[in-house]
Amino acid sequence: METVAPVAPGPGAGPFPSLFPPGLHGIYGECRRLYPEQPNPLQVTAILKYWLGGPDPLDYVSMYRNLGSPTQNVPEHWHYVSFGLSDLYGDNRVHEFTGSDGPSGFGFELTFRLKRETGESAPPTWPAELMQGLARYVFQSENTFCSGDHVSWHSPLDNSESRIQHMLLTEDPQMQPVQTPFGIVTFLQIVGVCTEELHAAQQWNGQGILELLRTVPVAGGPWLITDMRRGETIFEIDPHLQQDRVDKGIETDGSNLSGVSAKCAWDDLSRPPEDDEDSRSICIGTHPRRLSGKDTEQIRETLRRGLEINSKPILPPISTQRQNGLNTDRAPSRKDSLESDSSAAIIPHELIRTRQLESVHLKFNQESGALIPLCLRGRLLHGRHFTYKSITGDTAITFVSTGVEGAFATEEHPYAAHGPWLQILLTEEFVERMLEDLEDLSSPEEFKLPKEYSWPEKKLKVSILPDAVFDNLLH
């Protein structure tokens, strides 16, 4: 449960500033710099704090009235600021204290800018719950956000009929990083976007779409203000210019999306179906073989910024861009790598041998299958890799190009399995052919499921199955 009340007097507002925890003090100070005339804004607060067993990780969400900037065509709006993703207390009650030189807690707080409706005298409180949802994801997964990340939410952010159903993240245009005794805090702003804009961010990158949104006042403008009443995407507002810029960006840069959680399965067609020991669909009898710790770490790093395929508003990570010493999806290169921070290269678990397969059958549900062209055009043609990780088990499918280092699939043996992890190496020539054959996947509403694609000479088959049929494979 949450309550809305004026915030307690901020630092310097009374005779007892020492009562404020230093982390809280630092963020309040930045808010007071921006809003000196609003020392006591409305604030949503969790009745039972997270560190006392409550469900909401954010201790507070403050809500300010921002007058915008008429000269920059920035409308009046509500500005929301979270407190709790960073270390507010420094006593290990929520975050482990690691010193003042690095990030404080997760290293950031969330902000959100919502266009103020005419006659609106108080800020809506639903953005606070949205921010709590994102914070719950961060705490549960320990995946942090970075500028340019995209969030697949699959639901209007305010539970209305709005087209704004997903999010991008970027640096807040006004709030500056804060140095606290417990580390540095940056401010990441949530930007509401339409489904078409999310898809463009997936196929290209979030930063590119954010730059386009900044150039369209009604879609965000320079401060990226979210307008839940916006009825048109940037591609409908300016059909040719915006789409051309995205298409050129994809061709030049490729995609930053290196993996997704998905409904996927694979079978080794070079083995008799009754050979349960070497079958590699999602479940192997009643005892699916587990990925080794090293393999799990490799895939986890790949998927840490991947898109979650889920119809429920559960947060996914989005792109592969990382900070603070973690993996970054680097500039386009013909020499990508499957390395992670903890491993110089893939080191197969000694007890699970890597097998070369002659023929494989890949299975995806419709939403996962629709991302295959993105995988091929935006990743493999740029010398990169792309991983599907099953949301229901240990199964994983990684497509790699010939430029990827550390893969156990090779041009001589393009299909290789390490336990339930399948790697498929595709040459550029074969990728181009597959893109032609899979062209109808870009318009999934135009074909009926199930759909099957086959390349007999390559001994590769791909099936796109309805969710209901696909789910039966799991039982």
Short mmCIF file of C-alpha atoms in Angstrom, two decimals:
data_model
loop_
_atom_site.label_atom_id
_atom_site.label_comp_id
_atom_site.label_asym_id
_atom_site.label_seq_id
_atom_site.Cartn_x
_atom_site.Cartn_y
_atom_site.Cartn_z
CA MET A 1 0.00 0.00 0.00
CA GLU A 2 1.12 3.53 -0.74
CA THR A 3 0.12 6.92 0.56
CA VAL A 4 0.47 10.37 -0.95
CA ALA A 5 1.59 13.12 1.36
CA PRO A 6 3.83 16.15 1.34
CA VAL A 7 7.43 15.14 1.77
CA ALA A 8 9.11 15.82 5.08
CA PRO A 9 11.11 19.05 5.09
CA GLY A 10 14.18 18.66 2.93
CA PRO A 11 17.77 19.16 3.98
CA GLY A 12 18.31 22.65 5.18
CA ALA A 13 14.59 23.26 5.66
CA GLY A 14 14.76 22.81 9.41
CA PRO A 15 17.14 22.60 12.33
CA PHE A 16 17.75 18.83 12.10
CA PRO A 17 19.36 18.09 8.69
CA SER A 18 21.44 15.33 10.32
CA LEU A 19 18.26 13.24 10.67
CA PHE A 20 18.29 12.70 6.92
CA PRO A 21 20.30 9.69 5.74
CA PRO A 22 23.22 10.95 3.62
CA GLY A 23 22.08 9.19 0.42
CA LEU A 24 18.62 10.71 0.72
CA HIS A 25 20.22 14.06 1.54
CA GLY A 26 22.21 14.01 -1.71
CA ILE A 27 19.21 13.35 -3.97
CA TYR A 28 17.07 15.90 -2.12
CA GLY A 29 19.82 18.42 -2.71
CA GLU A 30 19.68 17.92 -6.47
CA CYS A 31 15.88 18.19 -6.42
CA ARG A 32 16.11 21.41 -4.38
CA ARG A 33 18.56 22.81 -6.94
CA LEU A 34 15.98 22.29 -9.71
CA TYR A 35 12.92 23.17 -7.67
CA PRO A 36 13.91 25.68 -4.94
CA GLU A 37 10.32 26.93 -4.83
CA GLN A 38 8.98 23.42 -4.11
CA PRO A 39 10.72 22.29 -0.88
CA ASN A 40 7.79 20.03 0.10
CA PRO A 41 6.45 18.30 -3.02
CA LEU A 42 3.81 15.62 -2.95
CA GLN A 43 5.40 12.25 -2.41
CA VAL A 44 4.26 8.66 -2.81
CA THR A 45 5.71 6.53 -0.03
CA ALA A 46 5.52 2.84 0.79
CA ILE A 47 3.74 2.33 4.12
CA LEU A 48 5.90 -0.72 4.83
CA LYS A 49 9.43 -0.13 3.63
CA TYR A 50 11.14 -2.76 1.49
CA TRP A 51 13.84 -3.28 4.11
CA LEU A 52 11.11 -4.11 6.62
CA GLY A 53 9.54 -6.73 4.35
CA GLY A 54 7.32 -4.53 2.19
CA PRO A 55 6.77 -5.26 -1.54
CA ASP A 56 7.92 -1.89 -2.94
CA PRO A 57 11.69 -1.30 -3.29
CA LEU A 58 11.37 2.48 -3.65
CA ASP A 59 11.06 4.24 -0.32
CA TYR A 60 9.68 7.36 -1.99
CA VAL A 61 8.69 8.90 -5.31
CA SER A 62 8.65 12.71 -5.27
CA MET A 63 6.42 14.60 -7.74
CA TYR A 64 7.28 18.10 -8.93
CA ARG A 65 5.54 20.58 -11.20
CA ASN A 66 7.88 21.62 -14.01
CA LEU A 67 6.94 24.72 -16.02
CA GLY A 68 8.87 23.49 -19.06
CA SER A 69 10.59 25.88 -21.43
CA PRO A 70 8.44 27.78 -23.97
CA THR A 71 11.54 28.91 -25.87
CA GLN A 72 12.57 25.26 -26.38
CA ASN A 73 9.01 24.11 -27.08
CA VAL A 74 8.97 22.06 -23.85
CA PRO A 75 5.45 21.85 -22.36
CA GLU A 76 4.54 22.09 -18.69
CA HIS A 77 4.74 18.66 -17.08
CA TRP A 78 4.97 16.61 -13.89
CA HIS A 79 8.46 15.42 -12.96
CA TYR A 80 8.74 12.23 -10.88
CA VAL A 81 11.95 11.23 -9.04
CA SER A 82 12.53 7.87 -7.31
CA PHE A 83 14.41 7.19 -4.06
CA GLY A 84 15.65 3.68 -3.36
CA LEU A 85 17.52 2.19 -6.30
CA SER A 86 20.59 3.95 -4.93
CA ASP A 87 21.89 3.45 -1.40
CA LEU A 88 20.04 5.92 0.81
CA TYR A 89 21.29 4.70 4.18
CA GLY A 90 24.77 3.21 3.88
CA ASP A 91 24.13 0.65 6.62
CA ASN A 92 23.53 -2.45 4.45
CA ARG A 93 19.81 -2.54 5.20
CA VAL A 94 19.04 -2.57 1.46
CA HIS A 95 22.28 -2.23 -0.52
CA GLU A 96 25.71 -3.53 0.32
CA PHE A 97 27.97 -0.58 1.09
CA THR A 98 31.00 -0.82 -1.20
CA GLY A 99 32.56 2.60 -0.74
CA SER A 100 32.11 6.07 -2.18
CA ASP A 101 34.10 5.73 -5.40
CA GLY A 102 31.76 3.47 -7.35
CA PRO A 103 28.00 3.43 -7.95
CA SER A 104 25.66 3.94 -5.00
CA GLY A 105 23.45 0.84 -4.78
CA PHE A 106 22.46 0.11 -8.37
CA GLY A 107 24.00 3.44 -9.32
CA PHE A 108 20.90 5.26 -10.52
CA GLU A 109 17.43 6.55 -9.72
CA LEU A 110 14.51 6.73 -12.14
CA THR A 111 12.73 9.86 -13.30
CA PHE A 112 9.64 10.35 -15.47
CA ARG A 113 8.22 13.44 -17.18
CA LEU A 114 4.47 13.36 -17.84
CA LYS A 115 2.73 16.11 -19.81
CA ARG A 116 0.39 18.09 -17.57
CA GLU A 117 -3.21 18.05 -18.76
CA THR A 118 -5.16 21.31 -18.92
CA GLY A 119 -6.76 22.01 -15.57
CA GLU A 120 -4.79 19.30 -13.79
CA SER A 121 -3.99 20.60 -10.32
CA ALA A 122 -2.20 17.56 -8.88
CA PRO A 123 0.10 14.96 -10.44
CA PRO A 124 -1.38 11.51 -11.23
CA THR A 125 0.10 8.82 -8.98
CA TRP A 126 0.16 5.92 -11.46
CA PRO A 127 3.75 6.75 -12.60
CA ALA A 128 4.91 5.94 -9.06
CA GLU A 129 3.57 2.38 -9.37
CA LEU A 130 5.17 2.09 -12.81
CA MET A 131 8.51 3.07 -11.28
CA GLN A 132 7.97 0.55 -8.47
CA GLY A 133 7.44 -2.14 -11.11
CA LEU A 134 10.70 -1.30 -12.82
CA ALA A 135 12.47 -1.19 -9.46
CA ARG A 136 11.09 -4.62 -8.49
CA TYR A 137 12.54 -6.02 -11.69
CA VAL A 138 15.96 -4.49 -10.97
CA PHE A 139 16.03 -5.82 -7.40
CA GLN A 140 14.85 -9.31 -8.39
CA SER A 141 17.11 -9.73 -11.44
CA GLU A 142 20.01 -7.52 -10.33
CA ASN A 143 20.05 -6.21 -13.91
CA THR A 144 20.71 -2.50 -14.05
CA PHE A 145 19.48 -0.05 -16.69
CA CYS A 146 21.49 2.13 -19.02
CA SER A 147 20.62 5.01 -21.31
CA GLY A 148 19.25 3.62 -24.57
CA ASP A 149 17.66 0.54 -22.99
CA HIS A 150 14.17 -0.34 -24.16
CA VAL A 151 11.46 -1.90 -22.02
CA SER A 152 8.79 -4.12 -23.52
CA TRP A 153 5.73 -3.61 -21.29
CA HIS A 154 2.82 -4.76 -23.51
CA SER A 155 0.27 -2.63 -21.70
CA PRO A 156 -0.71 1.07 -21.60
CA LEU A 157 1.51 2.61 -18.96
CA ASP A 158 -1.49 4.18 -17.20
CA ASN A 159 -3.84 1.21 -17.75
CA SER A 160 -5.95 3.28 -20.15
CA GLU A 161 -6.48 2.78 -23.90
CA SER A 162 -3.32 4.69 -24.74
CA ARG A 163 -0.93 3.65 -27.52
CA ILE A 164 1.97 4.41 -25.16
CA GLN A 165 2.66 0.83 -24.05
CA HIS A 166 6.45 0.52 -23.80
CA MET A 167 9.43 2.50 -22.57
CA LEU A 168 12.89 3.72 -23.50
CA LEU A 169 15.41 5.02 -20.97
CA THR A 170 17.71 8.01 -21.31
CA GLU A 171 19.65 10.49 -19.19
CA ASP A 172 17.40 13.02 -17.46
CA PRO A 173 17.96 16.34 -19.30
CA GLN A 174 18.10 18.45 -16.11
CA MET A 175 19.25 16.30 -13.21
CA GLN A 176 23.00 16.00 -12.76
CA PRO A 177 24.86 13.02 -11.22
CA VAL A 178 25.15 13.25 -7.44
CA GLN A 179 28.16 12.21 -5.38
CA THR A 180 27.07 10.79 -2.03
CA PRO A 181 29.14 9.20 0.77
CA PHE A 182 27.86 5.86 -0.55
CA GLY A 183 28.77 6.37 -4.20
CA ILE A 184 27.59 8.12 -7.36
CA VAL A 185 23.91 8.38 -8.37
CA THR A 186 22.83 9.14 -11.95
CA PHE A 187 19.27 9.80 -13.10
CA LEU A 188 17.66 7.74 -15.87
CA GLN A 189 14.43 9.07 -17.36
CA ILE A 190 11.59 6.79 -18.48
CA VAL A 191 10.19 7.74 -21.91
CA GLY A 192 6.86 6.26 -23.00
CA VAL A 193 6.73 4.98 -26.60
CA CYS A 194 4.37 3.20 -28.99
CA THR A 195 4.79 -0.41 -30.11
CA GLU A 196 6.10 0.61 -33.53
CA GLU A 197 8.77 2.77 -31.88
CA LEU A 198 9.78 -0.06 -29.57
CA HIS A 199 10.17 -2.41 -32.54
CA ALA A 200 12.35 0.16 -34.30
CA ALA A 201 14.52 0.43 -31.16
CA GLN A 202 14.87 -3.36 -31.09
CA GLN A 203 15.88 -3.56 -34.74
CA TRP A 204 18.23 -0.57 -34.56
CA ASN A 205 19.01 0.85 -31.11
CA GLY A 206 17.33 2.87 -28.40
CA GLN A 207 19.59 5.91 -28.72
CA GLY A 208 18.70 6.32 -32.38
CA ILE A 209 14.96 6.30 -31.67
CA LEU A 210 15.40 8.69 -28.73
CA GLU A 211 17.11 11.16 -31.07
CA LEU A 212 14.18 10.91 -33.49
CA LEU A 213 11.69 11.48 -30.64
CA ARG A 214 13.60 14.61 -29.60
CA THR A 215 13.04 16.12 -33.05
CA VAL A 216 9.25 15.68 -32.92
CA PRO A 217 7.66 18.02 -30.32
CA VAL A 218 4.40 16.06 -29.97
CA ALA A 219 6.32 12.79 -29.52
CA GLY A 220 8.58 14.02 -26.72
CA GLY A 221 10.60 16.99 -27.91
CA PRO A 222 14.02 17.90 -26.52
CA TRP A 223 13.18 16.86 -22.93
CA LEU A 224 11.30 13.71 -24.04
CA ILE A 225 8.02 14.47 -22.26
CA THR A 226 5.61 11.52 -22.30
CA ASP A 227 2.11 12.40 -23.52
CA MET A 228 -0.26 9.52 -22.82
CA ARG A 229 -2.79 11.08 -25.23
CA ARG A 230 -0.43 10.90 -28.18
CA GLY A 231 -2.26 9.06 -30.93
CA GLU A 232 0.37 8.90 -33.66
CA THR A 233 3.80 7.32 -33.86
CA ILE A 234 6.78 9.23 -35.22
CA PHE A 235 6.43 7.13 -38.37
CA GLU A 236 2.85 8.28 -38.87
CA ILE A 237 3.70 11.90 -38.11
CA ASP A 238 6.58 11.93 -40.61
CA PRO A 239 6.30 8.66 -42.58
CA HIS A 240 9.17 8.90 -45.03
CA LEU A 241 11.83 10.82 -43.15
CA GLN A 242 11.68 8.84 -39.90
CA GLN A 243 11.48 5.38 -41.51
CA ASP A 244 14.31 6.23 -43.89
CA ARG A 245 16.53 7.24 -40.96
CA VAL A 246 15.74 4.00 -39.12
CA ASP A 247 16.35 1.86 -42.22
CA LYS A 248 19.69 3.56 -42.85
CA GLY A 249 20.61 3.19 -39.18
CA ILE A 250 19.89 -0.56 -39.22
CA GLU A 251 21.90 -0.99 -42.42
CA THR A 252 24.85 0.99 -41.04
CA ASP A 253 24.85 0.06 -37.35
CA GLY A 254 22.93 -3.21 -37.10
CA SER A 255 20.98 -3.97 -33.93
CA ASN A 256 22.09 -3.65 -30.31
CA LEU A 257 19.74 -6.43 -29.24
CA SER A 258 21.87 -9.54 -28.63
CA GLY A 259 19.33 -11.88 -27.08
CA VAL A 260 15.75 -12.51 -26.06
CA SER A 261 13.93 -14.70 -23.60
CA ALA A 262 11.57 -16.67 -25.78
CA LYS A 263 9.42 -19.70 -26.44
CA CYS A 264 11.84 -21.88 -28.34
CA ALA A 265 12.88 -25.50 -28.73
CA TRP A 266 15.18 -27.54 -30.92
CA ASP A 267 15.51 -31.15 -32.00
CA ASP A 268 18.52 -33.06 -33.26
CA LEU A 269 17.20 -34.64 -36.47
CA SER A 270 20.42 -36.58 -36.96
CA ARG A 271 19.51 -38.76 -33.95
CA PRO A 272 16.70 -41.28 -33.73
CA PRO A 273 13.75 -39.70 -31.91
CA GLU A 274 13.77 -42.49 -29.35
CA ASP A 275 17.33 -41.66 -28.32
CA ASP A 276 16.32 -39.66 -25.26
CA GLU A 277 19.88 -39.30 -24.08
CA ASP A 278 20.76 -37.04 -26.98
CA SER A 279 17.41 -35.50 -27.80
CA ARG A 280 17.47 -31.76 -27.33
CA SER A 281 13.94 -30.47 -27.26
CA ILE A 282 12.93 -28.48 -24.20
CA CYS A 283 12.49 -31.44 -21.90
CA ILE A 284 14.47 -34.65 -21.91
CA GLY A 285 12.20 -37.18 -20.31
CA THR A 286 11.47 -35.94 -16.82
CA HIS A 287 15.07 -34.86 -16.20
CA PRO A 288 16.16 -32.07 -18.55
CA ARG A 289 19.91 -31.79 -18.71
CA ARG A 290 21.12 -28.63 -16.99
CA LEU A 291 23.41 -26.03 -18.47
CA SER A 292 26.80 -25.87 -16.84
CA GLY A 293 27.67 -22.89 -14.67
CA LYS A 294 30.04 -21.53 -17.31
CA ASP A 295 27.44 -21.84 -20.07
CA THR A 296 24.79 -20.29 -17.88
CA GLU A 297 27.03 -17.30 -17.22
CA GLN A 298 27.73 -16.90 -20.93
CA ILE A 299 24.04 -16.91 -21.84
CA ARG A 300 23.09 -14.77 -18.85
CA GLU A 301 25.52 -12.08 -19.98
CA THR A 302 24.11 -12.23 -23.50
CA LEU A 303 20.52 -11.99 -22.29
CA ARG A 304 21.06 -9.53 -19.47
CA ARG A 305 20.01 -6.73 -21.82
CA GLY A 306 17.69 -8.85 -23.99
CA LEU A 307 14.01 -8.41 -24.65
CA GLU A 308 11.61 -10.50 -22.58
CA ILE A 309 8.92 -12.15 -24.68
CA ASN A 310 6.01 -11.90 -22.30
CA SER A 311 2.48 -10.61 -22.67
CA LYS A 312 2.33 -9.58 -19.02
CA PRO A 313 3.76 -6.28 -17.79
CA ILE A 314 6.87 -7.90 -16.35
CA LEU A 315 10.05 -6.03 -17.00
CA PRO A 316 12.62 -7.23 -19.44
CA PRO A 317 16.03 -5.89 -20.01
CA ILE A 318 16.40 -4.40 -23.37
CA SER A 319 19.61 -3.75 -25.23
CA THR A 320 23.14 -5.01 -24.73
CA GLN A 321 24.66 -1.66 -23.85
CA ARG A 322 26.43 -1.90 -20.51
CA GLN A 323 28.36 0.40 -18.21
CA ASN A 324 30.52 0.12 -15.10
CA GLY A 325 32.84 -2.52 -16.53
CA LEU A 326 30.13 -4.83 -17.84
CA ASN A 327 29.66 -6.06 -21.39
CA THR A 328 28.97 -3.50 -24.09
CA ASP A 329 27.63 -4.25 -27.52
CA ARG A 330 30.45 -2.52 -29.26
CA ALA A 331 30.59 -0.50 -32.47
CA PRO A 332 29.91 -2.53 -35.63
CA SER A 333 32.70 -5.00 -36.15
CA ARG A 334 33.30 -8.17 -38.14
CA LYS A 335 34.96 -9.62 -35.07
CA ASP A 336 32.41 -10.04 -32.31
CA SER A 337 32.90 -12.33 -29.34
CA LEU A 338 30.92 -14.50 -26.96
CA GLU A 339 33.22 -13.60 -24.10
CA SER A 340 31.88 -12.50 -20.73
CA ASP A 341 33.54 -10.65 -17.87
CA SER A 342 34.24 -13.89 -16.04
CA SER A 343 35.61 -15.84 -18.99
CA ALA A 344 38.17 -15.15 -21.68
CA ALA A 345 36.33 -17.56 -23.98
CA ILE A 346 33.77 -20.30 -23.78
CA ILE A 347 35.20 -23.15 -21.72
CA PRO A 348 32.96 -26.20 -22.04
CA HIS A 349 32.11 -28.01 -18.84
CA GLU A 350 34.33 -31.10 -18.62
CA LEU A 351 31.42 -33.44 -17.96
CA ILE A 352 29.31 -32.35 -20.94
CA ARG A 353 30.87 -32.93 -24.31
CA THR A 354 30.23 -30.68 -27.29
CA ARG A 355 28.51 -32.58 -30.09
CA GLN A 356 28.45 -31.80 -33.79
CA LEU A 357 24.99 -32.31 -35.30
CA GLU A 358 24.12 -33.14 -38.89
CA SER A 359 20.58 -31.78 -39.00
CA VAL A 360 18.45 -29.63 -36.69
CA HIS A 361 14.85 -28.53 -36.35
CA LEU A 362 14.18 -25.18 -34.66
CA LYS A 363 10.78 -24.33 -33.18
CA PHE A 364 9.51 -20.88 -32.14
CA ASN A 365 6.21 -19.34 -31.24
CA GLN A 366 4.99 -16.51 -33.47
CA GLU A 367 6.35 -13.63 -31.41
CA SER A 368 9.78 -15.22 -31.13
CA GLY A 369 9.83 -16.24 -34.80
CA ALA A 370 9.04 -12.69 -35.88
CA LEU A 371 12.45 -11.68 -34.49
CA ILE A 372 14.41 -14.04 -36.77
CA PRO A 373 14.81 -11.40 -39.52
CA LEU A 374 16.13 -8.97 -36.88
CA CYS A 375 18.59 -11.66 -35.75
CA LEU A 376 19.79 -12.24 -39.30
CA ARG A 377 19.80 -8.71 -40.72
CA GLY A 378 20.60 -6.68 -37.62
CA ARG A 379 23.06 -9.06 -35.97
CA LEU A 380 24.63 -11.77 -38.14
CA LEU A 381 25.16 -9.56 -41.20
CA HIS A 382 27.12 -7.26 -38.89
CA GLY A 383 29.37 -10.02 -37.59
CA ARG A 384 27.52 -10.53 -34.31
CA HIS A 385 25.61 -13.22 -32.43
CA PHE A 386 22.01 -13.56 -31.21
CA THR A 387 20.61 -15.86 -28.52
CA TYR A 388 17.14 -17.23 -27.83
CA LYS A 389 16.85 -18.47 -24.23
CA SER A 390 13.80 -20.54 -23.34
CA ILE A 391 11.56 -18.94 -20.73
CA THR A 392 10.50 -22.42 -19.59
CA GLY A 393 13.78 -24.28 -19.20
CA ASP A 394 17.48 -24.46 -19.92
CA THR A 395 17.17 -24.66 -23.71
CA ALA A 396 19.11 -21.99 -25.61
CA ILE A 397 19.72 -21.34 -29.31
CA THR A 398 22.55 -19.02 -30.36
CA PHE A 399 23.00 -17.92 -33.96
CA VAL A 400 26.57 -16.89 -34.76
CA SER A 401 28.26 -15.42 -37.81
CA THR A 402 31.65 -16.47 -39.12
CA GLY A 403 33.17 -13.39 -37.44
CA VAL A 404 32.24 -14.40 -33.89
CA GLU A 405 35.08 -15.58 -31.66
CA GLY A 406 34.73 -18.26 -29.00
CA ALA A 407 31.89 -20.21 -30.61
CA PHE A 408 31.93 -24.00 -30.66
CA ALA A 409 29.99 -24.09 -33.95
CA THR A 410 32.34 -23.84 -36.95
CA GLU A 411 31.99 -23.56 -40.73
CA GLU A 412 32.95 -27.23 -40.97
CA HIS A 413 30.42 -28.19 -38.28
CA PRO A 414 27.82 -25.37 -38.30
CA TYR A 415 25.47 -27.10 -35.82
CA ALA A 416 26.96 -27.85 -32.43
CA ALA A 417 25.38 -28.57 -29.04
CA HIS A 418 26.75 -28.24 -25.55
CA GLY A 419 24.15 -29.89 -23.38
CA PRO A 420 20.85 -28.10 -24.15
CA TRP A 421 22.66 -25.09 -25.68
CA LEU A 422 22.63 -25.19 -29.49
CA GLN A 423 24.83 -22.96 -31.63
CA ILE A 424 24.19 -22.45 -35.32
CA LEU A 425 26.82 -20.84 -37.53
CA LEU A 426 25.41 -19.21 -40.66
CA THR A 427 27.50 -17.84 -43.52
CA GLU A 428 26.64 -14.47 -44.97
CA GLU A 429 25.49 -16.09 -48.22
CA PHE A 430 23.07 -18.39 -46.37
CA VAL A 431 21.80 -15.51 -44.22
CA GLU A 432 20.91 -13.55 -47.35
CA ARG A 433 19.01 -16.54 -48.72
CA MET A 434 17.17 -17.11 -45.45
CA LEU A 435 16.11 -13.46 -45.35
CA GLU A 436 14.50 -13.87 -48.76
CA ASP A 437 12.73 -17.08 -47.76
CA LEU A 438 11.59 -15.65 -44.41
CA GLU A 439 10.32 -12.36 -45.82
CA ASP A 440 6.72 -13.08 -44.80
CA LEU A 441 7.77 -13.18 -41.12
CA SER A 442 7.89 -9.39 -41.27
CA SER A 443 4.09 -9.41 -41.76
CA PRO A 444 2.96 -12.20 -39.42
CA GLU A 445 -0.68 -11.20 -39.72
CA GLU A 446 -0.59 -12.30 -43.35
CA PHE A 447 0.11 -15.99 -42.81
CA LYS A 448 -1.49 -18.81 -40.89
CA LEU A 449 0.22 -20.98 -38.31
CA PRO A 450 1.81 -23.44 -38.13
CA LYS A 451 4.38 -22.34 -40.70
CA GLU A 452 7.42 -24.34 -41.76
CA TYR A 453 10.59 -23.34 -43.60
CA SER A 454 13.12 -25.87 -44.80
CA TRP A 455 16.56 -25.81 -46.41
CA PRO A 456 17.16 -29.52 -47.19
CA GLU A 457 20.70 -29.11 -48.51
CA LYS A 458 21.63 -27.33 -45.29
CA LYS A 459 19.70 -29.88 -43.22
CA LEU A 460 17.92 -27.09 -41.37
CA LYS A 461 14.21 -26.75 -40.63
CA VAL A 462 12.38 -23.93 -38.80
CA SER A 463 8.80 -24.16 -37.55
CA ILE A 464 6.66 -21.27 -36.31
CA LEU A 465 3.92 -22.66 -34.08
CA PRO A 466 0.82 -21.22 -32.38
CA ASP A 467 1.26 -20.65 -28.68
CA ALA A 468 -1.25 -23.37 -27.82
CA VAL A 469 0.54 -25.97 -29.94
CA PHE A 470 3.93 -24.81 -28.75
CA ASP A 471 2.91 -25.03 -25.11
CA ASN A 472 1.94 -28.68 -25.63
CA LEU A 473 5.58 -29.41 -26.46
CA LEU A 474 6.43 -28.61 -22.87
CA HIS A 475 4.25 -31.34 -21.40
#
